[in-house]
Coordinates of N, CA, C and O in Angstrom, one line a residue:
X8 N 6.8 2.3 -14.6 CA 5.8 1.9 -13.5 C 6.9 1.6 -12.6 O 8.4 1.4 -12.7
X9 N 6.8 2.6 -11.2 CA 7.9 2.7 -10.2 C 7.8 1.2 -9.6 O 7.0 0.9 -8.7
X10 N 8.8 0.6 -9.1 CA 8.7 -0.5 -8.2 C 9.4 -0.5 -7.1 O 10.8 0.4 -6.9
X11 N 8.6 -0.4 -5.3 CA 9.1 -0.1 -4.4 C 9.9 -1.7 -4.1 O 9.0 -2.5 -4.0
X12 N 11.3 -1.5 -3.9 CA 11.5 -2.7 -3.0 C 11.5 -2.7 -1.3 O 12.2 -2.0 -0.8
X13 N 10.8 -3.8 -1.1 CA 10.2 -3.8 0.6 C 11.2 -5.0 1.3 O 11.1 -5.8 0.6
X14 N 11.8 -4.9 2.8 CA 12.2 -6.3 3.1 C 12.1 -5.6 5.1 O 11.9 -5.0 5.0
X15 N 12.1 -6.9 5.4 CA 12.1 -6.8 7.3 C 11.1 -7.1 7.4 O 11.3 -7.1 8.7
X16 N 10.1 -7.4 7.0 CA 8.9 -8.1 7.8 C 9.3 -9.3 8.1 O 10.8 -9.9 7.9
X17 N 8.5 -10.2 9.5 CA 8.6 -11.2 9.8 C 7.7 -11.8 11.3 O 7.0 -10.9 11.6
X18 N 8.1 -12.1 11.7 CA 7.8 -13.0 12.6 C 8.4 -12.2 14.5 O 9.4 -12.6 14.1
X19 N 7.8 -11.6 15.2 CA 8.8 -11.6 16.4 C 8.0 -11.6 17.4 O 6.6 -11.7 17.7
X20 N 8.9 -11.5 18.8 CA 7.6 -11.7 20.2 C 7.4 -10.1 20.6 O 7.9 -9.1 20.1
X21 N 5.8 -10.2 21.4 CA 5.7 -9.3 21.9 C 7.1 -8.7 22.9 O 8.0 -9.4 23.5
X22 N 7.2 -7.0 22.3 CA 8.5 -6.4 22.9 C 9.7 -6.5 22.0 O 10.6 -5.9 22.4
X23 N 9.7 -7.4 21.0 CA 10.5 -7.6 20.3 C 10.5 -6.1 19.1 O 10.1 -5.6 19.2
X24 N 11.7 -6.2 18.1 CA 11.9 -5.3 17.6 C 12.3 -5.6 16.1 O 12.8 -7.0 15.8
X25 N 11.6 -5.0 14.7 CA 12.0 -5.3 13.8 C 12.3 -3.7 12.7 O 11.9 -3.0 13.4
X26 N 12.6 -4.2 11.8 CA 13.5 -2.7 11.0 C 13.1 -3.0 9.7 O 13.4 -4.2 8.9
X27 N 12.1 -2.5 9.0 CA 11.5 -2.5 7.8 C 12.9 -1.1 6.9 O 12.7 -0.2 7.2
X28 N 12.7 -1.6 5.3 CA 13.4 -1.2 4.6 C 12.2 -1.1 3.2 O 12.1 -1.8 2.7
X29 N 12.4 0.2 2.6 CA 12.0 0.1 1.4 C 12.8 1.0 0.0 O 13.2 2.2 0.8
X30 N 13.0 0.6 -0.4 CA 14.0 1.4 -1.6 C 13.4 1.8 -3.4 O 12.9 0.8 -3.7
X31 N 13.5 3.2 -3.3 CA 12.8 3.4 -4.5 C 14.0 3.3 -5.5 O 14.8 3.7 -5.2
X32 N 13.6 3.6 -7.2 CA 14.6 3.5 -7.6 C 15.0 5.1 -7.5 O 14.7 5.7 -7.2
X33 N 16.4 5.1 -8.3 CA 17.4 6.1 -7.7 C 16.9 7.4 -8.9 O 17.1 8.4 -8.3
X34 N 15.7 7.0 -9.9 CA 15.4 8.0 -10.9 C 14.2 8.6 -10.4 O 13.4 9.5 -10.6
X35 N 13.3 8.2 -8.7 CA 12.6 8.8 -8.3 C 12.3 10.1 -8.1 O 13.8 11.1 -7.6
X36 N 11.3 11.0 -8.2 CA 11.7 12.8 -8.3 C 11.7 13.1 -7.1 O 11.0 12.6 -5.9
X37 N 12.2 14.0 -6.9 CA 12.3 14.6 -5.6 C 12.0 16.1 -6.0 O 11.6 16.9 -6.5
X38 N 11.3 17.0 -4.6 CA 11.0 16.2 -3.3 C 9.9 15.4 -3.4 O 8.8 15.5 -4.3
X39 N 9.9 14.2 -2.3 CA 8.9 13.3 -2.4 C 9.0 13.0 -0.5 O 9.2 13.6 0.3
X40 N 8.0 12.9 0.2 CA 7.6 11.6 1.1 C 7.7 10.4 0.8 O 6.7 9.9 0.5
X41 N 8.2 9.8 1.9 CA 8.5 8.5 1.7 C 7.9 8.0 2.9 O 7.9 8.2 4.1
X42 N 7.1 6.9 3.0 CA 6.7 6.8 4.3 C 6.1 5.0 4.4 O 6.1 4.2 3.1
X43 N 5.3 4.5 5.6 CA 4.7 3.5 5.6 C 3.1 3.3 6.0 O 3.4 4.1 7.1
X44 N 2.5 2.5 5.7 CA 1.1 2.8 6.1 C 1.0 0.6 6.5 O 1.6 0.4 6.2
X45 N -0.6 0.6 7.2 CA -0.4 -0.6 7.8 C -1.6 -1.0 7.2 O -2.5 -0.3 7.9
X46 N -2.2 -2.5 7.0 CA -3.3 -2.4 7.2 C -3.8 -4.2 7.3 O -3.0 -5.0 7.5
X47 N -5.0 -4.3 8.4 CA -5.2 -5.6 8.6 C -6.4 -6.1 8.2 O -7.3 -4.6 7.7
X48 N -7.0 -7.1 8.0 CA -8.4 -7.9 7.2 C -9.3 -6.6 7.6 O -9.8 -6.9 9.0
X49 N -10.5 -6.3 6.9 CA -11.5 -5.5 7.0 C -11.3 -4.4 7.5 O -12.3 -3.8 7.9
X50 N -10.3 -3.9 7.2 CA -9.8 -2.6 8.1 C -8.8 -1.5 6.8 O -8.7 -2.0 5.8
X51 N -9.2 -0.1 6.9 CA -8.9 0.6 6.1 C -7.2 0.5 6.2 O -6.5 0.3 7.4
X52 N -6.4 0.9 5.6 CA -5.4 1.0 5.6 C -4.4 2.5 6.4 O -5.4 3.5 6.1
X53 N -3.9 2.4 6.9 CA -3.5 3.6 8.3 C -2.4 4.0 8.0 O -1.2 3.0 8.0
X54 N -1.9 5.3 8.4 CA -0.4 5.5 8.1 C 0.1 5.0 9.3 O -0.3 5.4 10.6
X55 N 1.2 4.6 9.2 CA 2.2 4.5 10.6 C 3.4 5.6 10.8 O 3.2 6.3 11.7
X56 N 4.0 5.6 9.6 CA 5.1 7.0 9.4 C 5.2 7.3 8.4 O 5.2 6.4 7.5
X57 N 5.4 8.5 8.3 CA 6.0 9.3 6.6 C 7.3 9.9 7.0 O 7.2 11.1 8.0
X58 N 7.8 10.8 5.8 CA 9.0 11.7 6.4 C 9.1 12.0 4.7 O 9.2 12.1 4.1
X59 N 9.2 13.6 5.3 CA 9.6 14.2 3.9 C 11.1 14.7 3.2 O 11.7 13.6 4.2
X60 N 11.6 15.3 2.0 CA 12.6 15.0 1.6 C 13.4 16.0 2.5 O 14.8 15.9 2.8
X61 N 12.7 16.6 3.3 CA 13.4 17.5 4.5 C 13.7 17.2 5.9 O 14.2 17.5 6.6
X62 N 12.9 15.7 5.7 CA 13.4 15.1 7.3 C 12.5 15.0 8.3 O 12.9 15.0 9.5
X63 N 11.4 15.8 7.3 CA 10.3 15.8 8.5 C 9.2 14.7 9.0 O 8.7 14.2 7.9
X64 N 9.2 14.4 9.7 CA 8.6 13.3 10.4 C 7.1 13.3 10.7 O 6.7 14.5 11.6
X65 N 5.9 12.8 10.3 CA 4.6 12.5 11.2 C 4.5 11.2 11.7 O 4.9 10.3 10.6
X66 N 3.8 10.8 12.4 CA 3.5 9.6 12.8 C 2.2 9.4 13.5 O 1.6 9.8 13.8
X67 N 2.0 7.6 13.1 CA 0.4 7.1 13.6 C 0.0 7.7 14.9 O 1.4 7.6 15.9
X68 N -1.1 7.9 16.3 CA -0.9 8.4 17.2 C -0.5 6.9 18.3 O -0.5 6.9 19.0
X69 N -0.9 5.8 17.5 CA -0.5 4.8 18.2 C 0.6 4.4 17.9 O 1.0 3.1 18.8
X70 N 1.6 5.2 17.5 CA 3.0 4.8 17.3 C 3.8 5.0 18.6 O 4.3 4.3 19.6
X71 N 3.1 5.8 19.4 CA 3.6 6.6 20.8 C 5.2 6.0 20.9 O 5.3 5.8 22.2
X72 N 5.9 6.9 20.6 CA 7.6 6.7 20.5 C 7.9 5.2 20.5 O 9.4 5.4 20.6
X73 N 7.5 4.5 19.7 CA 7.9 3.0 19.7 C 8.7 3.1 18.7 O 9.9 2.4 18.3
X74 N 8.4 3.7 17.2 CA 9.0 3.5 16.1 C 9.9 4.8 16.0 O 9.7 6.2 15.9
X75 N 10.6 4.5 14.9 CA 11.4 6.0 14.3 C 11.5 5.7 12.7 O 12.4 4.4 12.1
X76 N 11.2 6.4 11.8 CA 11.5 6.6 10.7 C 12.6 7.8 10.0 O 13.3 8.4 10.5
X77 N 13.6 7.0 9.1 CA 14.2 7.9 8.5 C 14.9 7.4 6.9 O 14.1 6.3 6.6
X78 N 15.5 8.4 6.8 CA 16.0 8.1 4.9 C 17.4 8.1 4.9 O 17.9 8.6 5.7
X79 N 17.8 7.7 3.7 CA 19.6 7.2 3.5 C 19.7 8.9 3.0 O 19.0 9.5 2.4
X80 N 20.9 9.0 2.9 CA 21.6 10.1 2.6 C 20.7 10.4 0.8 O 20.5 11.3 0.4
X81 N 20.9 9.3 0.4 CA 20.6 9.5 -1.1 C 18.8 9.5 -1.2 O 18.4 10.6 -2.8
X82 N 18.4 9.2 -0.5 CA 17.0 10.0 -0.6 C 16.1 8.9 -1.0 O 14.7 9.0 -1.1
X83 N 16.3 7.9 -1.4 CA 15.3 7.0 -2.1 C 15.2 6.0 -1.2 O 14.1 4.6 -1.8
X84 N 15.7 5.5 0.4 CA 15.6 4.7 1.1 C 14.7 5.0 2.2 O 15.3 5.8 3.0
X85 N 13.8 4.1 2.6 CA 13.3 4.4 3.7 C 13.5 3.6 4.6 O 13.0 2.3 4.2
X86 N 13.4 3.8 6.3 CA 13.6 3.0 7.2 C 12.6 3.3 7.7 O 12.4 4.3 8.4
X87 N 12.2 1.9 8.6 CA 11.3 2.0 10.2 C 11.6 0.9 10.8 O 11.7 -0.3 11.0
X88 N 12.4 1.6 12.0 CA 12.7 0.6 13.5 C 11.6 1.0 14.3 O 11.1 2.0 14.8
X89 N 11.1 -0.3 14.3 CA 10.1 -0.4 15.1 C 10.2 -1.5 16.6 O 11.1 -2.2 16.6
X90 N 10.3 -0.6 17.8 CA 10.5 -1.2 18.8 C 9.1 -1.6 19.8 O 8.5 -0.9 19.6
X91 N 9.3 -2.4 20.6 CA 8.6 -2.5 21.8 C 7.1 -3.0 20.9 O 6.3 -2.1 21.3
X92 N 6.9 -3.8 20.1 CA 5.8 -4.4 19.2 C 5.1 -5.2 19.8 O 5.7 -5.6 21.0
X93 N 4.0 -4.9 19.8 CA 2.8 -5.3 20.4 C 2.2 -6.3 19.6 O 1.8 -6.0 17.9
X94 N 0.8 -7.0 20.0 CA -0.1 -8.0 18.6 C -0.8 -7.3 18.1 O -0.5 -7.3 17.1
X95 N -1.1 -5.9 18.6 CA -1.8 -5.2 17.9 C -1.1 -4.4 16.6 O -1.7 -3.8 15.9
X96 N 0.1 -4.6 16.8 CA 1.0 -4.3 15.7 C 1.0 -4.8 14.2 O 1.3 -4.8 13.3
X97 N 0.6 -6.2 14.4 CA 0.6 -7.4 13.3 C -0.4 -6.8 12.4 O -1.7 -6.6 12.8
X98 N 0.0 -7.1 11.1 CA -0.4 -6.3 9.7 C 0.3 -6.6 8.8 O 1.6 -6.7 9.1
X99 N 0.1 -6.2 7.3 CA 0.6 -5.5 6.5 C 0.8 -4.5 6.3 O 0.2 -3.4 6.5
X100 N 2.2 -4.2 6.2 CA 2.6 -2.9 6.1 C 3.6 -2.5 4.9 O 4.0 -3.7 3.9
X101 N 2.9 -1.4 4.2 CA 3.2 -1.1 2.5 C 4.1 0.0 2.8 O 3.9 1.2 3.3
X102 N 4.8 0.2 1.8 CA 5.7 1.4 1.6 C 4.9 1.9 0.3 O 4.5 1.9 -0.3
X103 N 5.7 3.3 0.8 CA 4.0 4.7 0.3 C 5.7 5.7 0.0 O 6.2 5.7 0.4
X104 N 5.3 5.9 -1.6 CA 6.0 7.0 -2.1 C 5.2 8.5 -2.0 O 4.6 7.7 -3.7
X105 N 5.0 9.2 -2.2 CA 4.1 10.0 -3.0 C 5.0 11.4 -3.3 O 5.8 11.8 -2.8
X106 N 4.9 12.1 -4.5 CA 5.5 12.9 -5.2 C 4.4 14.0 -5.8 O 3.8 13.7 -6.8
X107 N 4.7 14.9 -5.0 CA 3.0 15.8 -4.7 C 3.5 16.4 -6.3 O 2.4 16.8 -6.8
X108 N 4.5 17.3 -6.8 CA 4.8 17.8 -8.0 C 4.2 17.2 -9.4 O 4.1 17.7 -10.4
X109 N 4.2 16.2 -9.2 CA 3.5 15.4 -10.5 C 2.1 14.5 -9.9 O 1.9 14.2 -11.1
X110 N 2.1 14.7 -8.7 CA 0.5 14.5 -8.2 C 0.5 12.9 -8.4 O -0.6 12.2 -8.6
X111 N 1.7 12.1 -8.3 CA 1.6 10.7 -8.2 C 2.2 9.8 -7.1 O 2.8 10.3 -6.1
X112 N 1.6 9.2 -6.5 CA 2.2 8.1 -5.4 C 2.0 6.3 -6.1 O 1.2 6.1 -6.9
X113 N 3.1 6.3 -5.4 CA 3.6 4.7 -5.1 C 3.5 3.7 -4.1 O 3.7 4.5 -3.3
X114 N 2.8 2.6 -4.3 CA 2.7 1.6 -3.4 C 3.6 0.1 -3.5 O 4.0 0.2 -4.7
X115 N 4.6 0.0 -2.3 CA 5.0 -1.4 -2.5 C 3.6 -2.7 -2.5 O 2.8 -2.3 -2.1
X116 N 4.2 -3.3 -2.7 CA 3.4 -4.8 -2.3 C 3.3 -5.5 -1.0 O 2.0 -5.7 -0.9
X117 N 3.9 -4.7 0.3 CA 3.3 -4.9 1.5 C 4.1 -6.1 1.9 O 4.8 -7.1 1.0
X118 N 4.6 -6.1 3.0 CA 5.3 -7.1 3.7 C 4.9 -7.6 5.2 O 4.0 -6.2 5.9
X119 N 4.8 -8.6 5.7 CA 3.4 -8.9 6.6 C 4.9 -8.8 8.0 O 5.9 -9.4 7.6
X120 N 4.4 -7.9 8.6 CA 4.6 -8.3 10.2 C 3.6 -8.9 11.3 O 2.9 -8.6 11.6
X121 N 4.2 -10.0 11.9 CA 3.3 -10.3 12.5 C 4.2 -10.6 14.4 O 5.2 -10.5 14.4
X122 N 3.6 -10.0 15.2 CA 3.9 -10.0 16.6 C 3.0 -10.8 17.7 O 2.1 -11.2 17.7
X123 N 3.8 -11.6 17.9 CA 2.9 -12.9 18.7 C 3.0 -12.4 20.3 O 3.9 -11.7 20.7
X124 N 1.8 -13.0 21.3 CA 1.8 -12.7 22.3 C 2.3 -13.9 23.4 O 3.0 -14.5 22.9

């Protein structure tokens, strides 16, 4: 069982910033895609951002240039820098690692992000 270690959630005022991080075990297979999804009660989980081993990034439409996803050199940690946060960004954010060549996907437990107005 691959465990993903998430950190960085919390409470912030509108317009503020938070940085999420997620670390996978060093043995995680590559190439892989690391990313963040979010979910609010009663809604489906949606993509926030994801990044491939080659650093190709994809963002959800609602990001609108406010967030930046990146990976460390070792390739097992993903960061999500979130700026200009809005109350609508309040959600549980989940780390995801997808390893296509073995058709496996892993999820973190989630970290709460709350943006007050």
